[in-house]
mmCIF file of N, CA and C in Angstrom:
data_model
loop_
_atom_site.group_PDB
_atom_site.id
_atom_site.type_symbol
_atom_site.label_atom_id
_atom_site.label_comp_id
_atom_site.label_asym_id
_atom_site.label_seq_id
_atom_site.Cartn_x
_atom_site.Cartn_y
_atom_site.Cartn_z
ATOM 1 N N UNK W 88 -106.544 120.044 -11.392
ATOM 2 C CA UNK W 88 -107.448 119.414 -10.498
ATOM 3 C C UNK W 88 -108.485 120.346 -10.107
ATOM 4 N N UNK W 89 -109.810 120.016 -10.236
ATOM 5 C CA UNK W 89 -110.835 120.987 -10.059
ATOM 6 C C UNK W 89 -111.739 120.629 -8.671
ATOM 7 N N UNK W 90 -111.534 119.378 -8.253
ATOM 8 C CA UNK W 90 -112.151 118.901 -7.045
ATOM 9 C C UNK W 90 -111.340 119.374 -5.783
ATOM 10 N N UNK W 91 -112.141 119.625 -4.718
ATOM 11 C CA UNK W 91 -111.527 119.987 -3.453
ATOM 12 C C UNK W 91 -110.242 119.016 -3.034
ATOM 13 N N UNK W 92 -109.394 119.571 -2.477
ATOM 14 C CA UNK W 92 -108.172 118.646 -2.031
ATOM 15 C C UNK W 92 -108.355 117.614 -0.996
ATOM 16 N N UNK W 93 -109.559 117.674 -0.339
ATOM 17 C CA UNK W 93 -109.835 116.740 0.593
ATOM 18 C C UNK W 93 -110.354 115.377 0.045
ATOM 19 N N UNK W 94 -110.587 115.446 -1.062
ATOM 20 C CA UNK W 94 -110.854 114.204 -2.064
ATOM 21 C C UNK W 94 -109.621 113.557 -2.419
ATOM 22 N N UNK W 95 -109.244 112.388 -1.994
ATOM 23 C CA UNK W 95 -108.004 111.699 -2.343
ATOM 24 C C UNK W 95 -107.920 111.428 -3.996
ATOM 25 N N UNK W 96 -106.726 111.450 -4.424
ATOM 26 C CA UNK W 96 -106.450 111.270 -5.752
ATOM 27 C C UNK W 96 -106.948 109.847 -6.301
ATOM 28 N N UNK W 97 -106.878 108.802 -5.532
ATOM 29 C CA UNK W 97 -107.347 107.573 -5.847
ATOM 30 C C UNK W 97 -108.870 107.634 -5.998
ATOM 31 N N UNK W 98 -109.614 108.231 -5.396
ATOM 32 C CA UNK W 98 -111.109 108.553 -5.544
ATOM 33 C C UNK W 98 -111.274 109.222 -6.828
ATOM 34 N N UNK W 99 -110.496 110.385 -7.092
ATOM 35 C CA UNK W 99 -110.847 111.142 -8.316
ATOM 36 C C UNK W 99 -110.366 110.263 -9.577
ATOM 37 N N UNK W 100 -109.324 109.382 -9.439
ATOM 38 C CA UNK W 100 -109.000 108.398 -10.529
ATOM 39 C C UNK W 100 -110.012 107.412 -10.872
ATOM 40 N N UNK W 101 -110.677 106.884 -9.718
ATOM 41 C CA UNK W 101 -111.548 105.869 -9.887
ATOM 42 C C UNK W 101 -112.937 106.496 -10.507
ATOM 43 N N UNK W 102 -113.312 107.706 -10.076
ATOM 44 C CA UNK W 102 -114.366 108.294 -10.677
ATOM 45 C C UNK W 102 -114.267 108.592 -12.104
ATOM 46 N N UNK W 103 -113.072 109.048 -12.542
ATOM 47 C CA UNK W 103 -112.737 109.337 -13.927
ATOM 48 C C UNK W 103 -112.843 108.050 -14.794
ATOM 49 N N UNK W 104 -112.322 106.867 -14.179
ATOM 50 C CA UNK W 104 -112.366 105.726 -14.810
ATOM 51 C C UNK W 104 -113.701 105.133 -15.094
ATOM 52 N N UNK W 105 -114.475 105.390 -14.102
ATOM 53 C CA UNK W 105 -116.016 104.948 -14.131
ATOM 54 C C UNK W 105 -116.610 105.728 -15.181
ATOM 55 N N UNK W 106 -116.369 106.987 -15.275
ATOM 56 C CA UNK W 106 -117.158 107.897 -16.186
ATOM 57 C C UNK W 106 -116.599 107.589 -17.624
ATOM 58 N N UNK W 107 -115.301 107.170 -17.855
ATOM 59 C CA UNK W 107 -114.832 106.836 -19.147
ATOM 60 C C UNK W 107 -115.636 105.525 -19.589
ATOM 61 N N UNK W 108 -115.758 104.558 -18.696
ATOM 62 C CA UNK W 108 -116.335 103.265 -18.932
ATOM 63 C C UNK W 108 -117.931 103.593 -19.373
ATOM 64 N N UNK W 109 -118.612 104.618 -18.661
ATOM 65 C CA UNK W 109 -119.969 104.846 -18.919
ATOM 66 C C UNK W 109 -120.043 105.496 -20.190
ATOM 67 N N UNK W 110 -119.093 106.302 -20.552
ATOM 68 C CA UNK W 110 -119.164 106.982 -22.013
ATOM 69 C C UNK W 110 -118.971 106.004 -23.074
ATOM 70 N N UNK W 111 -118.450 104.858 -22.899
ATOM 71 C CA UNK W 111 -118.378 103.819 -23.914
ATOM 72 C C UNK W 111 -119.728 103.113 -23.912
ATOM 73 N N UNK W 112 -120.541 103.131 -23.094
ATOM 74 C CA UNK W 112 -121.807 102.363 -23.149
ATOM 75 C C UNK W 112 -122.740 102.872 -24.185
ATOM 76 N N UNK W 113 -123.615 102.109 -24.671
ATOM 77 C CA UNK W 113 -124.631 102.547 -25.630
ATOM 78 C C UNK W 113 -125.504 103.669 -25.052
ATOM 79 N N UNK W 114 -126.267 104.278 -25.982
ATOM 80 C CA UNK W 114 -127.007 105.466 -25.485
ATOM 81 C C UNK W 114 -128.390 104.908 -24.848
ATOM 82 N N UNK W 115 -128.602 103.554 -24.866
ATOM 83 C CA UNK W 115 -129.753 103.009 -24.175
ATOM 84 C C UNK W 115 -129.377 102.609 -22.811
ATOM 85 N N UNK W 116 -128.256 102.831 -22.342
ATOM 86 C CA UNK W 116 -127.802 102.385 -21.006
ATOM 87 C C UNK W 116 -128.761 103.402 -20.025
ATOM 88 N N UNK W 117 -129.084 102.770 -18.924
ATOM 89 C CA UNK W 117 -130.021 103.530 -17.990
ATOM 90 C C UNK W 117 -129.451 104.886 -17.532
ATOM 91 N N UNK W 118 -128.129 104.934 -17.382
ATOM 92 C CA UNK W 118 -127.436 106.144 -16.883
ATOM 93 C C UNK W 118 -127.604 107.274 -17.917
ATOM 94 N N UNK W 119 -127.353 106.857 -19.173
ATOM 95 C CA UNK W 119 -127.415 107.810 -20.304
ATOM 96 C C UNK W 119 -128.918 108.451 -20.426
ATOM 97 N N UNK W 120 -129.914 107.298 -20.368
ATOM 98 C CA UNK W 120 -131.311 107.876 -20.468
ATOM 99 C C UNK W 120 -131.767 108.738 -19.179
ATOM 100 N N UNK W 121 -131.063 108.306 -18.086
ATOM 101 C CA UNK W 121 -131.404 109.414 -16.811
ATOM 102 C C UNK W 121 -130.992 110.565 -17.103
ATOM 103 N N UNK W 122 -129.700 110.752 -17.411
ATOM 104 C CA UNK W 122 -129.109 111.978 -17.769
ATOM 105 C C UNK W 122 -129.783 112.834 -18.788
ATOM 106 N N UNK W 123 -130.084 112.170 -19.897
ATOM 107 C CA UNK W 123 -130.655 112.762 -20.973
ATOM 108 C C UNK W 123 -132.020 113.443 -20.339
ATOM 109 N N UNK W 124 -132.836 112.555 -19.658
ATOM 110 C CA UNK W 124 -134.172 112.965 -19.222
ATOM 111 C C UNK W 124 -134.085 114.047 -18.181
ATOM 112 N N UNK W 125 -133.089 114.022 -17.306
ATOM 113 C CA UNK W 125 -132.834 115.025 -16.144
ATOM 114 C C UNK W 125 -132.360 116.413 -16.683
ATOM 115 N N UNK W 126 -131.321 116.379 -17.591
ATOM 116 C CA UNK W 126 -130.772 117.435 -18.063
ATOM 117 C C UNK W 126 -131.416 118.189 -19.179
ATOM 118 N N UNK W 127 -132.200 117.254 -19.918
ATOM 119 C CA UNK W 127 -132.996 117.970 -21.113
ATOM 120 C C UNK W 127 -132.205 118.870 -22.093
ATOM 121 N N UNK W 128 -131.094 118.186 -22.357
ATOM 122 C CA UNK W 128 -130.128 119.120 -23.261
ATOM 123 C C UNK W 128 -130.675 119.048 -24.770
ATOM 124 N N UNK W 129 -131.178 117.987 -25.124
ATOM 125 C CA UNK W 129 -131.766 118.003 -26.625
ATOM 126 C C UNK W 129 -132.961 119.035 -26.749
ATOM 127 N N UNK W 130 -133.868 119.113 -25.794
ATOM 128 C CA UNK W 130 -134.806 120.064 -25.985
ATOM 129 C C UNK W 130 -134.445 121.457 -25.778
ATOM 130 N N UNK W 131 -133.480 121.699 -24.827
ATOM 131 C CA UNK W 131 -132.753 123.114 -24.514
ATOM 132 C C UNK W 131 -132.077 123.527 -25.919
ATOM 133 N N UNK W 132 -131.207 122.634 -26.325
ATOM 134 C CA UNK W 132 -130.319 123.102 -27.523
ATOM 135 C C UNK W 132 -131.302 123.359 -28.706
ATOM 136 N N UNK W 133 -132.327 122.332 -28.961
ATOM 137 C CA UNK W 133 -133.119 122.710 -30.095
ATOM 138 C C UNK W 133 -133.935 124.045 -30.016
ATOM 139 N N UNK W 134 -134.452 124.337 -28.707
ATOM 140 C CA UNK W 134 -135.115 125.548 -28.664
ATOM 141 C C UNK W 134 -134.199 126.829 -28.828
ATOM 142 N N UNK W 135 -133.057 126.730 -28.245
ATOM 143 C CA UNK W 135 -132.185 127.796 -28.467
ATOM 144 C C UNK W 135 -131.524 127.928 -29.837
ATOM 145 N N UNK W 136 -131.336 126.824 -30.692
ATOM 146 C CA UNK W 136 -130.748 126.850 -31.937
ATOM 147 C C UNK W 136 -131.882 127.405 -32.970
ATOM 148 N N UNK W 137 -133.166 127.171 -32.564
ATOM 149 C CA UNK W 137 -134.155 127.533 -33.374
ATOM 150 C C UNK W 137 -134.384 129.152 -33.251
ATOM 151 N N UNK W 138 -133.941 129.674 -32.093
ATOM 152 C CA UNK W 138 -134.075 131.054 -32.001
ATOM 153 C C UNK W 138 -132.943 131.975 -32.714
ATOM 154 N N UNK W 139 -131.952 131.291 -33.307
ATOM 155 C CA UNK W 139 -130.783 131.991 -33.773
ATOM 156 C C UNK W 139 -131.179 132.429 -35.305
ATOM 157 N N UNK W 140 -130.787 133.513 -35.560
ATOM 158 C CA UNK W 140 -130.806 134.024 -36.959
ATOM 159 C C UNK W 140 -129.955 133.200 -37.791
ATOM 160 N N UNK W 141 -130.275 133.290 -39.099
ATOM 161 C CA UNK W 141 -129.490 132.582 -40.068
ATOM 162 C C UNK W 141 -127.837 132.981 -40.060
ATOM 163 N N UNK W 142 -127.541 134.160 -39.704
ATOM 164 C CA UNK W 142 -126.201 134.729 -39.639
ATOM 165 C C UNK W 142 -125.623 134.207 -38.327
ATOM 166 N N UNK W 143 -126.511 134.212 -37.157
ATOM 167 C CA UNK W 143 -126.041 133.761 -36.013
ATOM 168 C C UNK W 143 -125.695 132.325 -36.062
ATOM 169 N N UNK W 144 -126.474 131.477 -36.723
ATOM 170 C CA UNK W 144 -126.170 130.121 -36.772
ATOM 171 C C UNK W 144 -124.950 129.717 -37.633
ATOM 172 N N UNK W 145 -124.587 130.565 -38.856
ATOM 173 C CA UNK W 145 -123.627 130.398 -39.503
ATOM 174 C C UNK W 145 -122.169 130.676 -38.566
ATOM 175 N N UNK W 146 -122.322 131.812 -37.763
ATOM 176 C CA UNK W 146 -121.332 132.203 -36.923
ATOM 177 C C UNK W 146 -120.930 131.121 -35.953
ATOM 178 N N UNK W 147 -121.952 130.378 -35.619
ATOM 179 C CA UNK W 147 -121.955 129.361 -34.782
ATOM 180 C C UNK W 147 -121.240 128.061 -35.249
ATOM 181 N N UNK W 148 -121.690 127.870 -36.512
ATOM 182 C CA UNK W 148 -121.027 126.509 -37.183
ATOM 183 C C UNK W 148 -119.703 126.789 -37.894
ATOM 184 N N UNK W 149 -119.462 128.161 -38.207
ATOM 185 C CA UNK W 149 -118.195 128.467 -39.036
ATOM 186 C C UNK W 149 -116.847 127.953 -38.393
ATOM 187 N N UNK W 150 -116.623 128.060 -37.248
ATOM 188 C CA UNK W 150 -115.361 127.618 -36.593
ATOM 189 C C UNK W 150 -115.198 126.014 -36.653
ATOM 190 N N UNK W 151 -116.364 125.520 -36.660
ATOM 191 C CA UNK W 151 -116.329 124.107 -36.739
ATOM 192 C C UNK W 151 -115.785 123.501 -37.986
ATOM 193 N N UNK W 152 -116.131 124.231 -39.019
ATOM 194 C CA UNK W 152 -115.761 123.803 -40.457
ATOM 195 C C UNK W 152 -114.400 124.650 -40.955
ATOM 196 N N UNK W 153 -114.081 125.542 -40.220
ATOM 197 C CA UNK W 153 -113.160 126.567 -40.715
ATOM 198 C C UNK W 153 -111.809 125.713 -41.025
ATOM 199 N N UNK W 154 -111.322 124.939 -40.237
ATOM 200 C CA UNK W 154 -109.908 124.152 -40.579
ATOM 201 C C UNK W 154 -110.059 123.243 -41.777
ATOM 202 N N UNK W 155 -111.308 122.786 -42.080
ATOM 203 C CA UNK W 155 -111.435 121.817 -43.058
ATOM 204 C C UNK W 155 -112.003 122.578 -44.396
ATOM 205 N N UNK W 156 -112.180 123.899 -44.297
ATOM 206 C CA UNK W 156 -112.853 124.572 -45.363
ATOM 207 C C UNK W 156 -112.119 124.535 -46.817
ATOM 208 N N UNK W 157 -110.740 124.660 -46.625
ATOM 209 C CA UNK W 157 -110.001 124.393 -47.969
ATOM 210 C C UNK W 157 -110.198 123.224 -48.538
ATOM 211 N N UNK W 158 -110.261 122.118 -47.719
ATOM 212 C CA UNK W 158 -110.393 120.695 -48.265
ATOM 213 C C UNK W 158 -111.777 120.687 -48.890
ATOM 214 N N UNK W 159 -112.685 121.090 -48.183
ATOM 215 C CA UNK W 159 -114.197 120.962 -48.739
ATOM 216 C C UNK W 159 -114.330 121.707 -50.071
ATOM 217 N N UNK W 160 -113.592 122.818 -50.222
ATOM 218 C CA UNK W 160 -113.594 123.621 -51.459
ATOM 219 C C UNK W 160 -112.954 122.813 -52.774
ATOM 220 N N UNK W 161 -111.741 122.410 -52.293
ATOM 221 C CA UNK W 161 -111.096 121.584 -53.241
ATOM 222 C C UNK W 161 -111.800 120.301 -53.696
ATOM 223 N N UNK W 162 -112.368 119.661 -52.871
ATOM 224 C CA UNK W 162 -112.898 118.379 -53.151
ATOM 225 C C UNK W 162 -114.154 118.648 -53.820
ATOM 226 N N UNK W 163 -114.963 119.789 -53.540
ATOM 227 C CA UNK W 163 -116.196 120.071 -54.257
ATOM 228 C C UNK W 163 -115.812 120.508 -55.652
ATOM 229 N N UNK W 164 -114.632 121.195 -55.898
ATOM 230 C CA UNK W 164 -114.115 121.621 -57.298
ATOM 231 C C UNK W 164 -113.752 120.354 -58.086
ATOM 232 N N UNK W 165 -113.049 119.470 -57.536
ATOM 233 C CA UNK W 165 -112.836 118.252 -58.075
ATOM 234 C C UNK W 165 -114.001 117.459 -58.657
ATOM 235 N N UNK W 166 -114.902 117.199 -57.789
ATOM 236 C CA UNK W 166 -116.119 116.487 -58.024
ATOM 237 C C UNK W 166 -117.050 117.180 -59.029
ATOM 238 N N UNK W 167 -116.983 118.536 -58.881
ATOM 239 C CA UNK W 167 -117.711 119.319 -60.100
ATOM 240 C C UNK W 167 -117.096 119.134 -61.346
ATOM 241 N N UNK W 168 -115.810 119.199 -61.409
ATOM 242 C CA UNK W 168 -114.959 119.164 -62.574
ATOM 243 C C UNK W 168 -115.247 117.574 -63.271
ATOM 244 N N UNK W 169 -115.087 116.514 -62.352
ATOM 245 C CA UNK W 169 -115.423 115.119 -62.932
ATOM 246 C C UNK W 169 -116.737 115.020 -63.398
ATOM 247 N N UNK W 170 -117.835 115.531 -62.693
ATOM 248 C CA UNK W 170 -119.247 115.371 -63.238
ATOM 249 C C UNK W 170 -119.408 116.187 -64.499
ATOM 250 N N UNK W 171 -118.800 117.341 -64.634
ATOM 251 C CA UNK W 171 -119.037 118.259 -65.754
ATOM 252 C C UNK W 171 -118.311 117.501 -66.939
ATOM 253 N N UNK W 172 -117.177 116.864 -66.772
ATOM 254 C CA UNK W 172 -116.472 116.148 -67.853
ATOM 255 C C UNK W 172 -117.445 114.882 -68.193
ATOM 256 N N UNK W 173 -117.920 114.219 -67.312
ATOM 257 C CA UNK W 173 -118.679 113.015 -67.646
ATOM 258 C C UNK W 173 -119.864 113.428 -68.515
ATOM 259 N N UNK W 174 -120.486 114.602 -68.038
ATOM 260 C CA UNK W 174 -121.620 115.107 -68.843
ATOM 261 C C UNK W 174 -121.137 115.391 -70.119
ATOM 262 N N UNK W 175 -120.236 116.059 -70.394
ATOM 263 C CA UNK W 175 -119.662 116.458 -71.734
ATOM 264 C C UNK W 175 -119.251 115.271 -72.601
ATOM 265 N N UNK W 176 -118.588 114.197 -71.944
ATOM 266 C CA UNK W 176 -118.185 113.109 -72.884
ATOM 267 C C UNK W 176 -119.343 112.240 -73.155
ATOM 268 N N UNK W 177 -120.333 112.080 -72.040
ATOM 269 C CA UNK W 177 -121.345 111.088 -72.361
ATOM 270 C C UNK W 177 -122.472 111.896 -73.005
ATOM 271 N N UNK W 178 -122.300 113.055 -73.385
ATOM 272 C CA UNK W 178 -123.415 113.903 -73.972
ATOM 273 C C UNK W 178 -124.717 113.780 -73.259
ATOM 274 N N UNK W 179 -124.614 114.047 -71.887
ATOM 275 C CA UNK W 179 -125.868 114.306 -71.110
ATOM 276 C C UNK W 179 -126.219 115.844 -71.168
ATOM 277 N N UNK W 180 -127.331 116.170 -71.614
ATOM 278 C CA UNK W 180 -127.868 117.533 -71.618
ATOM 279 C C UNK W 180 -126.993 118.347 -72.662
ATOM 280 N N UNK W 181 -127.152 119.701 -72.368
ATOM 281 C CA UNK W 181 -126.366 120.486 -73.422
ATOM 282 C C UNK W 181 -127.393 120.978 -74.485
ATOM 283 N N UNK W 182 -126.652 121.655 -75.534
ATOM 284 C CA UNK W 182 -127.403 122.090 -76.928
ATOM 285 C C UNK W 182 -128.169 120.945 -77.504
ATOM 286 N N UNK W 183 -127.473 119.764 -77.591
ATOM 287 C CA UNK W 183 -127.977 118.588 -78.571
ATOM 288 C C UNK W 183 -129.200 118.297 -77.857
ATOM 289 N N UNK W 184 -129.147 117.901 -76.603
ATOM 290 C CA UNK W 184 -130.559 117.539 -75.961
ATOM 291 C C UNK W 184 -131.647 118.546 -76.036
ATOM 292 N N UNK W 185 -131.159 119.724 -75.793
ATOM 293 C CA UNK W 185 -132.229 120.841 -75.929
ATOM 294 C C UNK W 185 -132.705 121.040 -77.241
ATOM 295 N N UNK W 186 -131.946 120.849 -78.310
ATOM 296 C CA UNK W 186 -132.512 120.786 -79.728
ATOM 297 C C UNK W 186 -133.382 119.560 -79.873
ATOM 298 N N UNK W 187 -133.130 118.486 -79.280
ATOM 299 C CA UNK W 187 -134.038 117.108 -79.559
ATOM 300 C C UNK W 187 -135.205 117.549 -78.839
ATOM 301 N N UNK W 188 -135.241 118.071 -77.509
ATOM 302 C CA UNK W 188 -136.477 118.263 -76.944
ATOM 303 C C UNK W 188 -137.390 119.166 -77.531
ATOM 304 N N UNK W 189 -136.928 120.180 -78.272
ATOM 305 C CA UNK W 189 -137.694 121.116 -78.874
ATOM 306 C C UNK W 189 -138.214 120.567 -80.168
ATOM 307 N N UNK W 190 -137.564 119.739 -80.768
ATOM 308 C CA UNK W 190 -137.896 119.132 -82.299
ATOM 309 C C UNK W 190 -138.702 118.136 -82.223
#
């Protein structure tokens, strides 16, 4: 509980329920538009992210993808292998095409 103890639990529960319902509303809802305009989060984040160096930006994003990193590597390897085999089997590119292009 983060609110002062003078606020009854029923009021806190009602406020939480109302905020949950508001969160489900589309972004065009007047409350969302008002909050976006007053807080200016998009502009603030955009400005601050542009100031980051590439290494700082990578350090910011790395924890987001860290738990899925092995999955991304494995899926990338599988897709690369499949693409390579298709190119090999269907004879797209490679030495034969290079010879034809020169000749």
